[in-house]
Structures are given as structure tokens and as C-alpha cells.
Amino acid sequence: MMTSTTNKTVAVKAYDLGDEEGNDHNIENNPQKELYKKSSFFSDDHGNLKMVNFICRYPVRIFIFIIILCNASVIILGQLALRDGNPITEDTNAYDIHDIRSIAYDTLRLASNETNSAYITFVENGRRLNGESKLLQEDLGDVTYWIYKAKTSEGLFTKDSLSFMYETEATILQNKVYPDYCYAEYNVTVSPPTKECTKPLSVMNIYFASLWDEALADEIINMFKSDPTKIQMYNDLAPCVEAGFFCDLLPPIYTEADKLWVKSTSDDINSMIVMWDGQGQLNSNVDQVTEFIAYMNELVTKRSKVNFYFDANFALDNKVSMFSRSIIYWGELLNGTTTVDESEKKLKTFILDNLVAQWDEKSSKNYSDKVQSYYFMGSLIWDLILQILLLDGLKALASFTAVFFYLRYMLGSWFLSAVGMFEIVMSLPLAWITFSYIFQIKYFSALNTLCIFIVMAIGADDIFVFMDAYKQSASKGPEVLSSLETRMSWVFRRSGSAMLLTTITTCCAFLCTLISPIAGTRSFGVFAAFVIFYDYLLVMILFCTSVVIYHNQLENKPNCCNCTFWRKCDPTPTDAALKRFEHGEEPHVDRISLFFKEKVGPFMLNVRNRIGIAIILLAWIVVSSIYTVKLEPTTSAEQFLDENHPLQIGVTILTDEFPKTQEDETSKIHFVWGLDYVSRDGVNQLLDPSFVGNAAFSSSFVFDESCQSALLDICTTLRTDPSLDEFILRKDGIKSVDCFLEQFAAYSVDPSSSCVDVRAGAWRNETWEVSSTDLNAAMSEFVTQTACGQGQKTVKEYFEDTLGWDGTSLRYVGISVDSNKLDPRGNLAEDIVREIYDKFIELAQEFDKTVEGACKTKTLMTDLDQKFVFMNNQRIYRTSAVSGSMVGVVFAFAVLFISTRKLHLSLFATLCVLSVLLGVIGCITMLGWTLGTIEAILISILAGFSVDYVIHLAHAYHHAEGDVDNRIKSAYGDMGISVFSGMVTSVVASIPLFFCTLTFFAKFGTFLCLTISLSWVFANFGFMCLLASFKIPMDKKCL
């Protein structure tokens, strides 16, 4: 027995140095020559890696240590996350900080925040000194939006449909405690002030009016019906007769009698409007009410009273509205609360406990056969989003489960599969800690959540590469199987170099996002690179260790759950493999590897087959190229949710089906004087997302008499310039211009002036300008007056963004207009917004000719809904999509060329990556996608997903031996199964994403599936076809 063991030991040592007789081999001709290296910092005298030696010596200890370290990292991360709260950074500052549009936006936003904060502090201090407090529910806290869609061609303005809509809104309005939560309007002329709930914005107010003068309504209808020209007369004269505007522009054909007729008609209509309170029964003559509304819609000064309630197709010749909407208002602060947060929490609790169940019932699909209703409310949106995220997260769990079981099928071990999934998951918290707490990157983009799917695909691919290298090592003979250390060193080198190439190229592709000026995109790229790096690290250490444990304890034992796992395998799998090799036994090769080596390889070497493949792939490239050039920027608002989700349906209806009305929330365009552009010195959004600079007030700004007069002229220009008709929304037939100077001028002439006096304009004939010395005293009283805009806000509240009064001084002033196209809820196509932007920039430059000399400061033009900022973002997304993907391709070429020193391998691989780029972009164009934010981000990282498979095959081809034909067969045999398994797991991981509610996840799933599928096709058939066709020998240097 001793002799046998000694002989075996001698034989094994002989394998280390030569053949069984101990004869030396020519190392240069040995296929395992990488094992015969002199001792170095990384390897021992036998060429074995020192780290691998350490792993093989203490596998269990290292395994337990890494598991404890990973779990400790999760615990630490959990504690840090609980301390810091929600890690996701709001994308409110997602823009190029050096673009003029974002600079203008932040200039006004920061100045407004600073002055308003100072004013609030000033007012609160005054109230505390006087023992005063705010009235309950006097501020608007939230709104409930109801949207109705007709299920029949009769539309919504029928008795049955109106009754349903009334019952729906009655769930709120007739709730006994609704007055304790509504948005209250106070009558402060009596003591104590009395309150009543603000009337909802609903067509129910008209059809359920407490009083309807049927005879008067019929008279008005017949008057316009019998003489349609009176509609035009009314529209020409009403702005002058009702509001005193444009009287000097009236055509001379109209007489005083005509004006009196307009005045009389307006009074009659107003007498009916005041009774629209929704407190009565359903009007018995629904058709008359509908016709009356249709005629009201034709009158420019009355249209705003009705056009909120019907869709864009409603008209005199089409008195059918398929859509309607209502808004019900909620107030704050509520009784028993002292802060806005407490008030919002109390309101939300009331809604959830008392109303949501009724709303869900009313909005269910089958509740009514006449009307489908939808609702949403600000305080409930976040809960809904969390619910959607949870459901989509469960679909991610489905991906996780599918990948796990496929790993189990391919690896044949529950233990290795569990460790593999563990290391995939652990790469996320390790990357998170490194990203957020070591490198102190505080911008954590919502896009980062996609990394779970990315690492699931790439991580499984790495596991297959490592495990297939381990399986292949069993057939490599005594040079590899002389010891476990030697075997694992070969596996480590073989798989590690292949995975290192793909890791470097993938990380570089993600890091290419650093060229984007958008912080969220950069954050995602850096975080994804960390995730890929840690996945590689864990595969090479933790999974390698688990393979050693599997080799020592589990591999040769029967059954999946053997109860003798603590006993080592005897003989070891390496010894058994060596014995089989000595006895000349053919190594076991799985069916997939045999298929690729014996079927796909010879198939690819057949000239006719290659011609057919080339024709198919070239045809596909041509078709996809044609569709690629057809990809256009998005021309509509981008959807956040699946188009069939009730919330998305409601938003789409609001965006597409209704006309723009003065009751809609609109984006305001601001012209401001008194501010200097904010400085971006010291701004780094990745490290401090909230800091974008400090408010900068112009030291030269002067708001004296000449400045006041010049700005009032600007207000007049904005209202009267006909070139602005298509850009500014009309309210009551007049362009909506918020000009505090008009009310300020009337107030300076007569502090008791009413809004009627402001519109009448008699103050224009007086000396209304206020000197700089008297300005602060006048302004301190003026800002507390009730504004002449909508609602019951004070001047300061209504003009909070354009009146920079901080309680003691006037820091800046501005004028704003309501856009008739821009909407806070959605984003329009870049070319549409750019036309608006260019017009208002041109206007600002024109204003500078008169205002700059008077106010000593230039005009700043911006909006505060980031519409102009996002316009620039769309350009960035479009350009970065191309530049990011191209830079990724260049990196892939560079890494391949440096690692292989073979130009043809690098060039062929790069051509395949470019083909995948064209294919994916062509496919998404065929699917009807346009180039929006989501698509641009995905295209910019496309190269990172498309390089792995072609690099694996190129690496295998490079390390194979023999002529081109043998190398192709060997590459297929060694790497075909790894690439195939990686493709399958990636596609499997992407499929559940197709069914996600969040549009980004759904599109990412489609994108991932297309990219992985096309990458596999072009790697296996395009790349290998090129190699087989050109047959460039590997012995030619650099070629």
C-alpha cells in the first residue's frame, strides 16, 4: 500500500515536470504552457496562483468569512439606509447645469425660494407678536380629479349618465364631515369670519343648478340661433363692454346700441351663471342645458365658464361630449393639526378610511353600462406608485426564480445555484455601500433599480463561463489535473481572463454615461459599473471557493441532498478525472456542448451555409438600418405607466381629449428683472444633488418710477401683440398676463380700488408711480391685499414667483403669462417647445431695448415647470444616445485589440456589435417606439449589453489551437454552451418585465430581450461566419 501511494505521488510530480517517466517536455510546444512559469508575486514555483492555493487550502473558512462579510455589509447598509431615509434622489434637478435654460430656471427658482422663505418667516414672526393664527382650511391642500368617459355614442350629457356622475361626486360632497376637510372660503367682513366649502369645478353645477330660468335660456339660444352674426358682434365688443379692454381697437361699424345689447345679454347670462351651484335636482330639460352650454362656448368672455367640462370635439354642430371632468377641493390646515405634514396625513387617513372603497366601486369597469370613471388624487398617488412597484417587484422575483432554476438545471447542484444567486444579489448592496458611502455619491437615480436585472443576466453568464471552464478542465490531462490547485489555477486563468474582458468592456460602456451632463444618467452608469465589478469579484472569489467546496464535499456523491456532505469525496473528482484520462476514457461532454462543436461548428465551416447566413444577416442589417434612420424624437407626452392602467388612461384623456382652458393648470412663462444668473461654482450634483448654486440678486437693480412705467408697457405689449395669440392662453377672451403692476398702480392711486377698478384702467390717467423712497412702505401694505387673480390669495401669494418681496425689501420683479400649449403634467415634443422658447427669448431680447436702461438689469426669461429645461434634455438624450453607444463600441474594440493583439478579431467583433446596435434600434422603431427619454438612455448603454458573447467567442478562438477550422470548432465546443446559457437566462430574466406596469421596466425588458437575442445571433453566426470566411491565420502578428 505504501509503495502504491508513493508511486502515485511520484507520478503526479512527474506530471508537473514532464511525462510519466519524468522526461522534460518542450514547454513552448505544451498547450498548458501557462502553468510552467517561474515563481512570481502571483504564482508559485509550479505556476499555480497563490490566491487559488489559499482558497484550495481553506475553502470553508474563506467561504464562511465572505458570507459573513456580505451579510454584515447588508446589515450595515440597512442601518445607514434607515438613518438616511428614502435613498432615491428626486429627479427635479435632472438637467445640464451649464445650459442657459437650467441656469435661468435655477436663477428664478432659488431667488423665489429665498424671498418667499424670508417673507413667511417675517409674517409668522408678526403673527406670533400679535397672537394671530391662520384660519382652518384656508389653504388648498389637495384636489380629487374625476374623469368620465362615455360608453355609448349618446355621450355623457344624458339623464342616466349625469345621474351616475352626480352620485359619484356625492360620495364626497354629501359626506357629513366633508365640511371639516374641504377647501374653505371665508367671509372676513363679519366677526367671527364665516366659511363655506369652495364649489367644485363640475358640470353638475349646471345640470343640477338650484334655479334654471328655462324661458331666459330659450330666449338667449334663439337670439343667437336666429342671427349667427350676433356671436361675432358679441365677441368683438365683450372685452371692451365687460372688462374695459381694447375699446380703442373696436371697428367703427359698431354703435352704442350694439354695446348696450352686449351689456344686456352679458347680464342675462351672468344672472343664470350665479345660480350654477349644483344644489338642485337634475334639470328636466337636459337638451336645453346642453345647447345653452354649446352657445356659451362660442362667446369668448363666457367660454371659460363651461369649456372645462366637455371634450375638444364638443361644438354647436356636435352637442355630444364623450368625456368630462371634475375637480373637488380639499383644504389645509385641518382642525387638530399644526403642520402641513400633519394635515396631509389626517386628510389621507380620512380618504382611505371613508371614501376610497366607494371610489373603487364607482370606477370599476362593470359598475355602469353608460359611463366609465377614473379618479386620482395627489395624496394617494405615492401609495399607488408603491403598490405598482411592489407588483412589478414580484415580477422581478419571478425573473429571479426562473434564473435560479435554470442555474440548477445547468449546474446540477442546488448548492452552487444558491451560491450563484447569492453572489449575484450581494453585488448590489456591496456596490451601494461603495457608491453611496465610500465614494460619497449622493445622487442615487431611480434608474439604479434596473441593475438587479442587469446583474442577473451578466452574473449568470459569468457563472456559466466559470463552471464550464471547470468542467472542461476535467479533460485537460495531467498538466491540469496533477492537483486541485493546478486545476483551479487553470480554471481561474481561463475563465477569469474571459470574464475580465467582458467586465472591462461592460463597465466601460456603462461609464460612458459620464459624458452625459444629466446627473441621473451618470449616477446610473457609475452604479451599474460598480455592480458589474463586484459581480466579477464575487464570482472569482466566492463562487470559486464554493466550487472547491463542491469539488471536495459534494461532486461525486449521489442524490441532490446527500446527508454525508461533511465527508470529503474519495477519490476526489480531480483524481477520478486523472484516472479516466490515464485509462483513455473519453471525458463526458454535455449534449449542448457536443451540439455546438459537432453540429454548429461544421455547419459554419460549410461554404454554402455561410453564404446563406451572410445573405440573411446582411438583409437584416439593411432592413434594420432603414428603420434605424426612421427613428424620430417623440412628439407626444411620454407615458409613465402601461397604457391600460386606469391612472395612465385618465392622464391620457386629460392630455389628449380636452381643450386647454383657463381652469387647467398651465405652465407660466416668466419675464424677470433684478436677478443675476446663478453661479455653478462648486456644484457637483453627484456628490450633492440638492446644491445647484445660490440665489443671485442684481446689485444694480432699481425699481423706480421709470422702471415701473417701462414694465407696465411690457404688460400692455403682452396683452395686445397679435403675434403672441398662438402662445398665450386666453381667459375670459383676454390674454392671460399676470401683471402685479396694474393692481399696484390702481392701489397707489386709491388703496380701496377693487378689481373692477383695476380692469377699468382709470388709474392710467393718474400719477401712479411710486418713488424709491416710498416703495417699501407702499409694498408692505400692498402685498397683503387680495389679488385680482383666481381664488382668494393675497397679492404676495398669487405673485409669489414674480414679486420678490421678502418682507422688508423688493429684491426682484417679474411678469408672467399662461402658455396655451405647455402643461405641467406632460412634456411635448422638442420641436414644439423650441418654437415657444425661441419666441419668448426673442421677446425678452426686445424688452431689453427699453427695460434694461430703466431698471438697470437685463430680462431673464424662464418657466418653473422645467419645460424649457426638458427641451434641452431631449436634445441631450438624442445626442448622448448615439455618442454613448459609439464610445462603448470604441472601448470594446480597444479592449479586444489590447488583449488579443489581433486586428481581425477586434474588427470582426466590433462589426458584430455595430450590427447589434442597428438591429436593436431598427426593432424598436418597427415596434413603434420614438426616441424619448427612456429609449435614449437604453440606446446609450446598448454597447455594454452587446459585447459579452462576441468577446467570449473571440477569447475562446484566440486561445484555441490549430488552423481556423479547428479553432472555430474548439471555440464552439468550449464557449458555445456558456454563451447559450447566458443568453437563455438573460431572456428568461427579461420576459417578466414585459408585463410590468411601469413603462420604463416594460421597455427595458423588451430592450434587454432584443439586445441579448441579437447579440447571441451575431456572435454565433455573424462573427464566426467572418472568421470562417476570411480564414486569417493567427500566426500573423497583429493581424
PDB file of N, CA, C and O in Angstrom, residues 184-211:
ATOM      1  N   ALA A 184     -61.819  75.870   2.211  1.00  0.00           N
ATOM      2  CA  ALA A 184     -62.827  76.810   2.705  1.00  0.00           C
ATOM      3  C   ALA A 184     -62.606  78.218   2.162  1.00  0.00           C
ATOM      4  O   ALA A 184     -61.471  78.669   1.989  1.00  0.00           O
ATOM      5  N   GLU A 185     -63.714  78.893   1.881  1.00  0.00           N
ATOM      6  CA  GLU A 185     -63.695  80.317   1.536  1.00  0.00           C
ATOM      7  C   GLU A 185     -64.318  81.079   2.710  1.00  0.00           C
ATOM      8  O   GLU A 185     -65.430  80.747   3.151  1.00  0.00           O
ATOM      9  N   TYR A 186     -63.610  82.085   3.194  1.00  0.00           N
ATOM     10  CA  TYR A 186     -64.035  82.814   4.390  1.00  0.00           C
ATOM     11  C   TYR A 186     -64.579  84.186   4.020  1.00  0.00           C
ATOM     12  O   TYR A 186     -64.054  84.874   3.134  1.00  0.00           O
ATOM     13  N   ASN A 187     -65.620  84.564   4.722  1.00  0.00           N
ATOM     14  CA  ASN A 187     -66.134  85.936   4.665  1.00  0.00           C
ATOM     15  C   ASN A 187     -65.571  86.670   5.879  1.00  0.00           C
ATOM     16  O   ASN A 187     -66.049  86.518   7.001  1.00  0.00           O
ATOM     17  N   VAL A 188     -64.527  87.450   5.646  1.00  0.00           N
ATOM     18  CA  VAL A 188     -63.832  88.102   6.752  1.00  0.00           C
ATOM     19  C   VAL A 188     -64.444  89.463   7.083  1.00  0.00           C
ATOM     20  O   VAL A 188     -63.939  90.176   7.957  1.00  0.00           O
ATOM     21  N   THR A 189     -65.534  89.811   6.377  1.00  0.00           N
ATOM     22  CA  THR A 189     -66.165  91.103   6.666  1.00  0.00           C
ATOM     23  C   THR A 189     -67.039  91.039   7.910  1.00  0.00           C
ATOM     24  O   THR A 189     -67.516  92.065   8.385  1.00  0.00           O
ATOM     25  N   VAL A 190     -67.293  89.826   8.382  1.00  0.00           N
ATOM     26  CA  VAL A 190     -68.073  89.669   9.613  1.00  0.00           C
ATOM     27  C   VAL A 190     -67.177  89.057  10.682  1.00  0.00           C
ATOM     28  O   VAL A 190     -66.134  88.492  10.390  1.00  0.00           O
ATOM     29  N   SER A 191     -67.597  89.201  11.916  1.00  0.00           N
ATOM     30  CA  SER A 191     -66.815  88.669  13.029  1.00  0.00           C
ATOM     31  C   SER A 191     -67.707  87.773  13.892  1.00  0.00           C
ATOM     32  O   SER A 191     -68.776  88.215  14.346  1.00  0.00           O
ATOM     33  N   PRO A 192     -67.316  86.532  14.127  1.00  0.00           N
ATOM     34  CA  PRO A 192     -66.128  85.891  13.534  1.00  0.00           C
ATOM     35  C   PRO A 192     -66.364  85.566  12.061  1.00  0.00           C
ATOM     36  O   PRO A 192     -67.502  85.477  11.622  1.00  0.00           O
ATOM     37  N   PRO A 193     -65.270  85.372  11.292  1.00  0.00           N
ATOM     38  CA  PRO A 193     -65.431  85.066   9.870  1.00  0.00           C
ATOM     39  C   PRO A 193     -66.225  83.782   9.669  1.00  0.00           C
ATOM     40  O   PRO A 193     -66.089  82.826  10.426  1.00  0.00           O
ATOM     41  N   THR A 194     -67.070  83.779   8.657  1.00  0.00           N
ATOM     42  CA  THR A 194     -67.842  82.587   8.324  1.00  0.00           C
ATOM     43  C   THR A 194     -67.193  81.884   7.126  1.00  0.00           C
ATOM     44  O   THR A 194     -66.538  82.524   6.306  1.00  0.00           O
ATOM     45  N   LYS A 195     -67.384  80.583   7.061  1.00  0.00           N
ATOM     46  CA  LYS A 195     -66.761  79.841   5.965  1.00  0.00           C
ATOM     47  C   LYS A 195     -67.791  78.972   5.256  1.00  0.00           C
ATOM     48  O   LYS A 195     -68.812  78.579   5.820  1.00  0.00           O
ATOM     49  N   GLU A 196     -67.494  78.692   3.990  1.00  0.00           N
ATOM     50  CA  GLU A 196     -68.251  77.701   3.227  1.00  0.00           C
ATOM     51  C   GLU A 196     -67.275  76.997   2.294  1.00  0.00           C
ATOM     52  O   GLU A 196     -66.232  77.550   1.923  1.00  0.00           O
ATOM     53  N   CYS A 197     -67.609  75.765   1.934  1.00  0.00           N
ATOM     54  CA  CYS A 197     -66.714  74.978   1.088  1.00  0.00           C
ATOM     55  C   CYS A 197     -66.662  75.555  -0.326  1.00  0.00           C
ATOM     56  O   CYS A 197     -67.683  75.977  -0.878  1.00  0.00           O
ATOM     57  N   THR A 198     -65.480  75.576  -0.882  1.00  0.00           N
ATOM     58  CA  THR A 198     -65.314  76.030  -2.255  1.00  0.00           C
ATOM     59  C   THR A 198     -66.103  75.128  -3.197  1.00  0.00           C
ATOM     60  O   THR A 198     -66.036  73.901  -3.097  1.00  0.00           O
ATOM     61  N   LYS A 199     -66.832  75.746  -4.091  1.00  0.00           N
ATOM     62  CA  LYS A 199     -67.661  74.985  -5.023  1.00  0.00           C
ATOM     63  C   LYS A 199     -66.778  74.146  -5.942  1.00  0.00           C
ATOM     64  O   LYS A 199     -65.770  74.634  -6.464  1.00  0.00           O
ATOM     65  N   PRO A 200     -67.112  72.878  -6.126  1.00  0.00           N
ATOM     66  CA  PRO A 200     -66.304  72.039  -7.027  1.00  0.00           C
ATOM     67  C   PRO A 200     -66.402  72.527  -8.461  1.00  0.00           C
ATOM     68  O   PRO A 200     -67.379  73.190  -8.844  1.00  0.00           O
ATOM     69  N   LEU A 201     -65.404  72.220  -9.233  1.00  0.00           N
ATOM     70  CA  LEU A 201     -65.398  72.562 -10.644  1.00  0.00           C
ATOM     71  C   LEU A 201     -66.001  71.379 -11.389  1.00  0.00           C
ATOM     72  O   LEU A 201     -65.315  70.410 -11.722  1.00  0.00           O
ATOM     73  N   SER A 202     -67.322  71.430 -11.626  1.00  0.00           N
ATOM     74  CA  SER A 202     -68.032  70.271 -12.165  1.00  0.00           C
ATOM     75  C   SER A 202     -69.233  70.723 -12.979  1.00  0.00           C
ATOM     76  O   SER A 202     -69.904  71.704 -12.648  1.00  0.00           O
ATOM     77  N   VAL A 203     -69.502  69.978 -14.050  1.00  0.00           N
ATOM     78  CA  VAL A 203     -70.676  70.275 -14.863  1.00  0.00           C
ATOM     79  C   VAL A 203     -71.962  69.994 -14.101  1.00  0.00           C
ATOM     80  O   VAL A 203     -73.041  70.453 -14.490  1.00  0.00           O
ATOM     81  N   MET A 204     -71.856  69.273 -12.979  1.00  0.00           N
ATOM     82  CA  MET A 204     -73.023  69.054 -12.127  1.00  0.00           C
ATOM     83  C   MET A 204     -73.590  70.384 -11.613  1.00  0.00           C
ATOM     84  O   MET A 204     -74.788  70.498 -11.359  1.00  0.00           O
ATOM     85  N   ASN A 205     -72.706  71.384 -11.458  1.00  0.00           N
ATOM     86  CA  ASN A 205     -73.159  72.703 -11.005  1.00  0.00           C
ATOM     87  C   ASN A 205     -74.212  73.277 -11.952  1.00  0.00           C
ATOM     88  O   ASN A 205     -75.127  74.001 -11.521  1.00  0.00           O
ATOM     89  N   ILE A 206     -74.112  72.943 -13.237  1.00  0.00           N
ATOM     90  CA  ILE A 206     -75.034  73.490 -14.244  1.00  0.00           C
ATOM     91  C   ILE A 206     -76.288  72.633 -14.355  1.00  0.00           C
ATOM     92  O   ILE A 206     -77.413  73.138 -14.266  1.00  0.00           O
ATOM     93  N   TYR A 207     -76.086  71.346 -14.547  1.00  0.00           N
ATOM     94  CA  TYR A 207     -77.250  70.469 -14.748  1.00  0.00           C
ATOM     95  C   TYR A 207     -78.065  70.283 -13.467  1.00  0.00           C
ATOM     96  O   TYR A 207     -79.244  69.926 -13.539  1.00  0.00           O
ATOM     97  N   PHE A 208     -77.447  70.510 -12.318  1.00  0.00           N
ATOM     98  CA  PHE A 208     -78.159  70.395 -11.041  1.00  0.00           C
ATOM     99  C   PHE A 208     -78.247  71.760 -10.353  1.00  0.00           C
ATOM    100  O   PHE A 208     -78.191  71.854  -9.131  1.00  0.00           O
ATOM    101  N   ALA A 209     -78.361  72.837 -11.151  1.00  0.00           N
ATOM    102  CA  ALA A 209     -78.464  74.186 -10.598  1.00  0.00           C
ATOM    103  C   ALA A 209     -79.720  74.314  -9.739  1.00  0.00           C
ATOM    104  O   ALA A 209     -80.762  73.727 -10.038  1.00  0.00           O
ATOM    105  N   SER A 210     -79.605  75.090  -8.662  1.00  0.00           N
ATOM    106  CA  SER A 210     -80.759  75.259  -7.775  1.00  0.00           C
ATOM    107  C   SER A 210     -81.876  76.041  -8.465  1.00  0.00           C
ATOM    108  O   SER A 210     -83.047  75.929  -8.095  1.00  0.00           O
ATOM    109  N   LEU A 211     -81.512  76.845  -9.491  1.00  0.00           N
ATOM    110  CA  LEU A 211     -82.535  77.593 -10.232  1.00  0.00           C
ATOM    111  C   LEU A 211     -82.114  77.676 -11.687  1.00  0.00           C
ATOM    112  O   LEU A 211     -80.971  78.025 -11.998  1.00  0.00           O
TER     113      LEU A 211
END
